[in-house]
Amino acid sequence: MASAIWRAAHCVRLAARASQQLPLSPPLPRSSSSSHSSLNIRRIASVAVVPQAAQPAVSEPLPEIIRPQEDDLPAASPNPRPVTTPSRMERIRDARPFSDFLTDTFHRQHDYLRISVTERCNLRCLYCMPEEGVPLSPQRNLLTTPEIVMLSSLFVEQGVTKIRLTGGEPTVRPDIVSLMQQLGSLRSHGLRELCLTTNGLALHRKLDAMVESGLTGINLSLDTLDPWQFQLMTRRNGFAAVQKSIDRIFQLKRAGAPLKFKINCVVMRGLNDREILDFVELTRNRDVEVRFIEYMPFDGNRWSQGKMVSYTEMLDRIRERHPDLERVPDRKNDTSKTYRVPGFKGKIGFITSMTHNFCGTCNRLRITCDGNLKVCLFGNAEVSLRDILRKANNGEPIDEAALESLQKVVMEQKGASSSEGVVVPNAEELLDVIGMAVKRKKPKHAGIGELEHMKNRPMILIDSPSQARSQTTWHPIGLTSSWAPAHRQSSPLPWPGRATSPSYHRQVRFFSSIPHCRQSDNTNDDLNAPRLTHLTTTGEAHMVSISDKQPTKRTAVAKCVVCFSDVTALRLVRANALKKGDVLGVARIAGIMAAKRTPDLIPLCHPIMITHVEIGFEVRDPADGGIEGEDGKRNKGGEIEVSAAVSCDGKTGVEMEALTAASAAALTIYDMCKAVDKGMVIGDLRVVLKEGGKSGRWVEGQKEDLRKHEGRS
Ligand SMILES: Nc1nc2c(ncn2[C@@H]2O[C@H](COP(=O)(O)OP(=O)(O)OP(=O)(O)O)[C@@H](O)[C@H]2O)c(=O)[nH]1
Ligand SMILES: C[S@@+](CC[C@H](N)C(=O)[O-])C[C@H]1O[C@@H](n2cnc3c(N)ncnc32)[C@H](O)[C@@H]1O
Ligand code: SF4
Ligand code: SF4
């Protein structure tokens, strides 16, 4: 009933708007939990809204799988918050050059920010998360709500118009609704879309409040329409709860809430690929876009090409049933290629990250749960924005109490009693660092064949906390010194080209930096966090001093493998019958010599008094069995595993010597066999054992110890 009244009122307003008589939608009542006043975010005045389209007043039949039990459903929200779309006049009025900080060297303008708000999840999807879960970060490492709001406002002020909250599972963040309310306020600064990617499990409990806060789009991940299969794919129960959330979304949409709704379905061969047509069927009567996602490789998800169903294969399968499937024009920055079955109300799409990248029109940036900016989903480079923000609070998390006192400091400095806008400490430095990171963004990610071999963290940790342990974390100060024009070091003014930029002036108008707050010299507050010891605190490469270390006996063993494409070469080597001579004998000498020359080749290595080098070979002929790769192909020509053991009595380890020795021996084998086999591949180069020094003994497989061995400790 209430929804019918709201709908009727809404239609009247629509009609009035059409004749330019009435503003649309009055401001909606705020929930009492809103903390705007303490955050000093500008309150939103009444917002002009343009609904996407008049929604049908009658409810459509639901597909069986998502049909609600009408009695179980709560009434639709009486007051869903409408999407705000600026009028043409508003767009002209607000027109400004797009921020240079958010524009990369390929002229891609990044106006879409994805923020991971938690690393936790209530599911364990096969393709995303290892069964055992992921280690959780200490709470103090994660961004607080005020910090997320501050960073978001900085990005919005620079031109970001769309924010997507993701995770982990964003709905499990306890204060997710309050966070959304605060982000929703950024609409008055230019934010147009506030979206959520969710598994839907807990969504139904918070959805109404989210919509009222300004949520404009939901992408719900659902890979199967079968409850049993759901349990298999997510390793948890919960299908009914997801169903409840979907019901509620459709109900709100029917009540007029202008929510964009998409279903994300990762397709895995042999698991859910038989349901593709059922998902297409969902779009017959529903205003939903179902997007089929190509399965992507991440650490721990056991990806194989065989399990991935490509876009073209999915398309072929759908066209068998729906030969008239038609392409719908995509929007410029869409991740998906969109289609529609004529006559169907919804659409289908394909996210083709693996087979057809869409990097050329990429407009995305990510902030991880612990406050790192990540410019590419498949890139490792990250920079901590959190650490720059927290400098203003002596490295401590900025919670609401801290925010209030920081704000007081700002007010006192400005001699003002109140201010509009969100206080963003060190806004200038943040922008510099963001600009530098964006400028380093690569044109595209690696393709199939390379991507699956790249080190990447589990998907759940990509849209959430950084695994800085194995990643490159750019030290902001180092970057500033190497990239920004020299005068930036001492001058508080923007460098040429930015001084007159309206967006810069907008920035200083709305954001206050706190230049005189006490700053920590060390931006890396987590003393346990691994550091790259070959970089100074200003990011310059240097040789680590080992002057004060005591010599100890140290050994390192490294291995690699030369794979042959055909057994002929391998057998000639084994029989020592190659024209060029004794391959293994020459390779052994090459390895020993290379170990001794390592400091000449690797710039920051110390010269070490090596006491012993031993090079070994294991020749593996497929006829002996036991060396087939997972795909049964790679090693059909046989392989030689090279091992190099290097010892010394020294102050630093010899793993670089062992790696160099193994590489040189393998390259020598390659060199001597290449006349017979042009398809050899050298791979799997790694340290398998390291002993001595203060870290003791480390053996391959005990990954947690590896970080102790970064650098030459
Ligand atoms: N290659 C690539 N794929 C992405 C990126 N962001 C999202 N995806 C893919 O898109 C899938 C769905 O992501 P969503 O969270 O729904 O976000 P989205 O596709 O940006 O959503 P829209 O805003 O509706 O376009 C992910 O599982 C990825 O496969 C990205 O930055 N790069
Ligand atoms: C990491 S989840 C986070 C948000 C939320 N928990 C959810 O599941 O929607 C974001 C999206 O990544 C997708 N995803 C996760 N692992 C993937 C993989 N290996 N290949 C393709 N998409 C993946 C999920 O299906 C989901 O749509
Ligand atoms: S895809 Fe989403 S729901 Fe599934 S495990 Fe990953 S984060 Fe959780
Ligand atoms: S892989 Fe990187 S460049 Fe390509 S679309 Fe994704 S984020 Fe953008």
PDB file of N, CA and C in Angstrom, residues 244-290:
ATOM      1  N   LYS A 244      16.170 -14.295  -1.181  1.00  0.00           N
ATOM      2  CA  LYS A 244      15.404 -13.263  -0.470  1.00  0.00           C
ATOM      3  C   LYS A 244      15.897 -11.868  -0.896  1.00  0.00           C
ATOM      4  N   SER A 245      17.199 -11.737  -1.019  1.00  0.00           N
ATOM      5  CA  SER A 245      17.747 -10.433  -1.424  1.00  0.00           C
ATOM      6  C   SER A 245      17.305 -10.079  -2.844  1.00  0.00           C
ATOM      7  N   ILE A 246      17.335 -11.080  -3.721  1.00  0.00           N
ATOM      8  CA  ILE A 246      16.926 -10.823  -5.110  1.00  0.00           C
ATOM      9  C   ILE A 246      15.463 -10.410  -5.153  1.00  0.00           C
ATOM     10  N   ASP A 247      14.667 -11.124  -4.374  1.00  0.00           N
ATOM     11  CA  ASP A 247      13.237 -10.771  -4.326  1.00  0.00           C
ATOM     12  C   ASP A 247      13.059  -9.314  -3.918  1.00  0.00           C
ATOM     13  N   ARG A 248      13.833  -8.943  -2.904  1.00  0.00           N
ATOM     14  CA  ARG A 248      13.688  -7.589  -2.370  1.00  0.00           C
ATOM     15  C   ARG A 248      14.143  -6.542  -3.398  1.00  0.00           C
ATOM     16  N   ILE A 249      15.200  -6.881  -4.133  1.00  0.00           N
ATOM     17  CA  ILE A 249      15.666  -5.932  -5.150  1.00  0.00           C
ATOM     18  C   ILE A 249      14.566  -5.702  -6.182  1.00  0.00           C
ATOM     19  N   PHE A 250      13.981  -6.798  -6.657  1.00  0.00           N
ATOM     20  CA  PHE A 250      12.933  -6.641  -7.675  1.00  0.00           C
ATOM     21  C   PHE A 250      11.731  -5.887  -7.101  1.00  0.00           C
ATOM     22  N   GLN A 251      11.475  -6.169  -5.837  1.00  0.00           N
ATOM     23  CA  GLN A 251      10.334  -5.498  -5.225  1.00  0.00           C
ATOM     24  C   GLN A 251      10.581  -3.981  -5.164  1.00  0.00           C
ATOM     25  N   LEU A 252      11.778  -3.607  -4.763  1.00  0.00           N
ATOM     26  CA  LEU A 252      12.098  -2.174  -4.702  1.00  0.00           C
ATOM     27  C   LEU A 252      12.069  -1.557  -6.093  1.00  0.00           C
ATOM     28  N   LYS A 253      12.560  -2.306  -7.061  1.00  0.00           N
ATOM     29  CA  LYS A 253      12.541  -1.775  -8.433  1.00  0.00           C
ATOM     30  C   LYS A 253      11.093  -1.567  -8.892  1.00  0.00           C
ATOM     31  N   ARG A 254      10.284  -2.562  -8.580  1.00  0.00           N
ATOM     32  CA  ARG A 254       8.882  -2.420  -8.986  1.00  0.00           C
ATOM     33  C   ARG A 254       8.230  -1.234  -8.292  1.00  0.00           C
ATOM     34  N   ALA A 255       8.703  -0.958  -7.084  1.00  0.00           N
ATOM     35  CA  ALA A 255       8.147   0.185  -6.355  1.00  0.00           C
ATOM     36  C   ALA A 255       8.706   1.502  -6.867  1.00  0.00           C
ATOM     37  N   GLY A 256       9.601   1.428  -7.805  1.00  0.00           N
ATOM     38  CA  GLY A 256      10.088   2.649  -8.434  1.00  0.00           C
ATOM     39  C   GLY A 256      11.514   3.028  -8.087  1.00  0.00           C
ATOM     40  N   ALA A 257      12.160   2.239  -7.263  1.00  0.00           N
ATOM     41  CA  ALA A 257      13.544   2.594  -6.925  1.00  0.00           C
ATOM     42  C   ALA A 257      14.400   2.427  -8.176  1.00  0.00           C
ATOM     43  N   PRO A 258      15.075   3.464  -8.594  1.00  0.00           N
ATOM     44  CA  PRO A 258      15.844   3.355  -9.843  1.00  0.00           C
ATOM     45  C   PRO A 258      17.195   2.684  -9.607  1.00  0.00           C
ATOM     46  N   LEU A 259      17.120   1.408  -9.301  1.00  0.00           N
ATOM     47  CA  LEU A 259      18.323   0.621  -9.015  1.00  0.00           C
ATOM     48  C   LEU A 259      18.723  -0.153 -10.259  1.00  0.00           C
ATOM     49  N   LYS A 260      19.982  -0.051 -10.639  1.00  0.00           N
ATOM     50  CA  LYS A 260      20.448  -0.938 -11.710  1.00  0.00           C
ATOM     51  C   LYS A 260      20.779  -2.272 -11.072  1.00  0.00           C
ATOM     52  N   PHE A 261      20.360  -3.325 -11.696  1.00  0.00           N
ATOM     53  CA  PHE A 261      20.603  -4.639 -11.095  1.00  0.00           C
ATOM     54  C   PHE A 261      21.255  -5.574 -12.105  1.00  0.00           C
ATOM     55  N   LYS A 262      22.410  -6.103 -11.718  1.00  0.00           N
ATOM     56  CA  LYS A 262      23.091  -7.073 -12.577  1.00  0.00           C
ATOM     57  C   LYS A 262      23.399  -8.313 -11.753  1.00  0.00           C
ATOM     58  N   ILE A 263      23.373  -9.453 -12.420  1.00  0.00           N
ATOM     59  CA  ILE A 263      23.807 -10.689 -11.770  1.00  0.00           C
ATOM     60  C   ILE A 263      25.123 -11.107 -12.406  1.00  0.00           C
ATOM     61  N   ASN A 264      26.127 -11.344 -11.576  1.00  0.00           N
ATOM     62  CA  ASN A 264      27.422 -11.810 -12.065  1.00  0.00           C
ATOM     63  C   ASN A 264      27.496 -13.318 -11.918  1.00  0.00           C
ATOM     64  N   CYS A 265      27.842 -13.997 -12.987  1.00  0.00           N
ATOM     65  CA  CYS A 265      27.916 -15.446 -12.940  1.00  0.00           C
ATOM     66  C   CYS A 265      29.257 -15.901 -13.526  1.00  0.00           C
ATOM     67  N   VAL A 266      30.122 -16.384 -12.680  1.00  0.00           N
ATOM     68  CA  VAL A 266      31.411 -16.903 -13.174  1.00  0.00           C
ATOM     69  C   VAL A 266      31.148 -18.316 -13.703  1.00  0.00           C
ATOM     70  N   VAL A 267      31.488 -18.540 -14.952  1.00  0.00           N
ATOM     71  CA  VAL A 267      31.149 -19.822 -15.564  1.00  0.00           C
ATOM     72  C   VAL A 267      32.362 -20.760 -15.527  1.00  0.00           C
ATOM     73  N   MET A 268      32.154 -21.945 -14.951  1.00  0.00           N
ATOM     74  CA  MET A 268      33.234 -22.934 -14.876  1.00  0.00           C
ATOM     75  C   MET A 268      32.768 -24.233 -15.536  1.00  0.00           C
ATOM     76  N   ARG A 269      33.618 -24.707 -16.444  1.00  0.00           N
ATOM     77  CA  ARG A 269      33.241 -25.916 -17.174  1.00  0.00           C
ATOM     78  C   ARG A 269      33.060 -27.102 -16.213  1.00  0.00           C
ATOM     79  N   GLY A 270      31.989 -27.839 -16.453  1.00  0.00           N
ATOM     80  CA  GLY A 270      31.735 -29.033 -15.652  1.00  0.00           C
ATOM     81  C   GLY A 270      31.075 -28.711 -14.310  1.00  0.00           C
ATOM     82  N   LEU A 271      30.951 -27.448 -14.006  1.00  0.00           N
ATOM     83  CA  LEU A 271      30.312 -27.095 -12.729  1.00  0.00           C
ATOM     84  C   LEU A 271      28.961 -26.431 -12.967  1.00  0.00           C
ATOM     85  N   ASN A 272      28.999 -25.257 -13.586  1.00  0.00           N
ATOM     86  CA  ASN A 272      27.736 -24.536 -13.775  1.00  0.00           C
ATOM     87  C   ASN A 272      27.490 -24.164 -15.234  1.00  0.00           C
ATOM     88  N   ASP A 273      28.340 -24.615 -16.144  1.00  0.00           N
ATOM     89  CA  ASP A 273      28.149 -24.185 -17.536  1.00  0.00           C
ATOM     90  C   ASP A 273      26.848 -24.710 -18.128  1.00  0.00           C
ATOM     91  N   ARG A 274      26.317 -25.769 -17.544  1.00  0.00           N
ATOM     92  CA  ARG A 274      25.041 -26.283 -18.082  1.00  0.00           C
ATOM     93  C   ARG A 274      23.866 -25.369 -17.734  1.00  0.00           C
ATOM     94  N   GLU A 275      24.112 -24.403 -16.865  1.00  0.00           N
ATOM     95  CA  GLU A 275      23.013 -23.524 -16.460  1.00  0.00           C
ATOM     96  C   GLU A 275      22.966 -22.213 -17.250  1.00  0.00           C
ATOM     97  N   ILE A 276      23.849 -22.092 -18.226  1.00  0.00           N
ATOM     98  CA  ILE A 276      23.906 -20.813 -18.962  1.00  0.00           C
ATOM     99  C   ILE A 276      22.526 -20.426 -19.507  1.00  0.00           C
ATOM    100  N   LEU A 277      21.851 -21.391 -20.116  1.00  0.00           N
ATOM    101  CA  LEU A 277      20.560 -21.052 -20.739  1.00  0.00           C
ATOM    102  C   LEU A 277      19.505 -20.712 -19.687  1.00  0.00           C
ATOM    103  N   ASP A 278      19.615 -21.334 -18.499  1.00  0.00           N
ATOM    104  CA  ASP A 278      18.661 -20.991 -17.428  1.00  0.00           C
ATOM    105  C   ASP A 278      18.854 -19.543 -17.007  1.00  0.00           C
ATOM    106  N   PHE A 279      20.110 -19.136 -16.963  1.00  0.00           N
ATOM    107  CA  PHE A 279      20.368 -17.744 -16.600  1.00  0.00           C
ATOM    108  C   PHE A 279      19.837 -16.793 -17.682  1.00  0.00           C
ATOM    109  N   VAL A 280      19.995 -17.189 -18.942  1.00  0.00           N
ATOM    110  CA  VAL A 280      19.443 -16.343 -20.023  1.00  0.00           C
ATOM    111  C   VAL A 280      17.931 -16.226 -19.837  1.00  0.00           C
ATOM    112  N   GLU A 281      17.324 -17.333 -19.436  1.00  0.00           N
ATOM    113  CA  GLU A 281      15.876 -17.360 -19.257  1.00  0.00           C
ATOM    114  C   GLU A 281      15.422 -16.349 -18.191  1.00  0.00           C
ATOM    115  N   LEU A 282      16.289 -16.138 -17.210  1.00  0.00           N
ATOM    116  CA  LEU A 282      15.959 -15.156 -16.155  1.00  0.00           C
ATOM    117  C   LEU A 282      15.658 -13.785 -16.726  1.00  0.00           C
ATOM    118  N   THR A 283      16.251 -13.500 -17.869  1.00  0.00           N
ATOM    119  CA  THR A 283      16.107 -12.151 -18.418  1.00  0.00           C
ATOM    120  C   THR A 283      14.824 -11.981 -19.236  1.00  0.00           C
ATOM    121  N   ARG A 284      14.081 -13.076 -19.363  1.00  0.00           N
ATOM    122  CA  ARG A 284      12.878 -12.996 -20.214  1.00  0.00           C
ATOM    123  C   ARG A 284      11.918 -11.914 -19.709  1.00  0.00           C
ATOM    124  N   ASN A 285      11.592 -11.994 -18.384  1.00  0.00           N
ATOM    125  CA  ASN A 285      10.596 -11.058 -17.850  1.00  0.00           C
ATOM    126  C   ASN A 285      11.151 -10.085 -16.840  1.00  0.00           C
ATOM    127  N   ARG A 286      12.439 -10.155 -16.608  1.00  0.00           N
ATOM    128  CA  ARG A 286      12.998  -9.353 -15.530  1.00  0.00           C
ATOM    129  C   ARG A 286      13.905  -8.254 -16.054  1.00  0.00           C
ATOM    130  N   ASP A 287      13.866  -7.131 -15.375  1.00  0.00           N
ATOM    131  CA  ASP A 287      14.755  -6.031 -15.719  1.00  0.00           C
ATOM    132  C   ASP A 287      16.102  -6.262 -15.011  1.00  0.00           C
ATOM    133  N   VAL A 288      16.863  -7.165 -15.567  1.00  0.00           N
ATOM    134  CA  VAL A 288      18.144  -7.509 -14.962  1.00  0.00           C
ATOM    135  C   VAL A 288      19.136  -7.807 -16.077  1.00  0.00           C
ATOM    136  N   GLU A 289      20.389  -7.522 -15.824  1.00  0.00           N
ATOM    137  CA  GLU A 289      21.415  -7.912 -16.788  1.00  0.00           C
ATOM    138  C   GLU A 289      22.217  -9.046 -16.166  1.00  0.00           C
ATOM    139  N   VAL A 290      22.191 -10.196 -16.794  1.00  0.00           N
ATOM    140  CA  VAL A 290      22.986 -11.327 -16.315  1.00  0.00           C
ATOM    141  C   VAL A 290      24.306 -11.300 -17.063  1.00  0.00           C
TER     142      VAL A 290
END
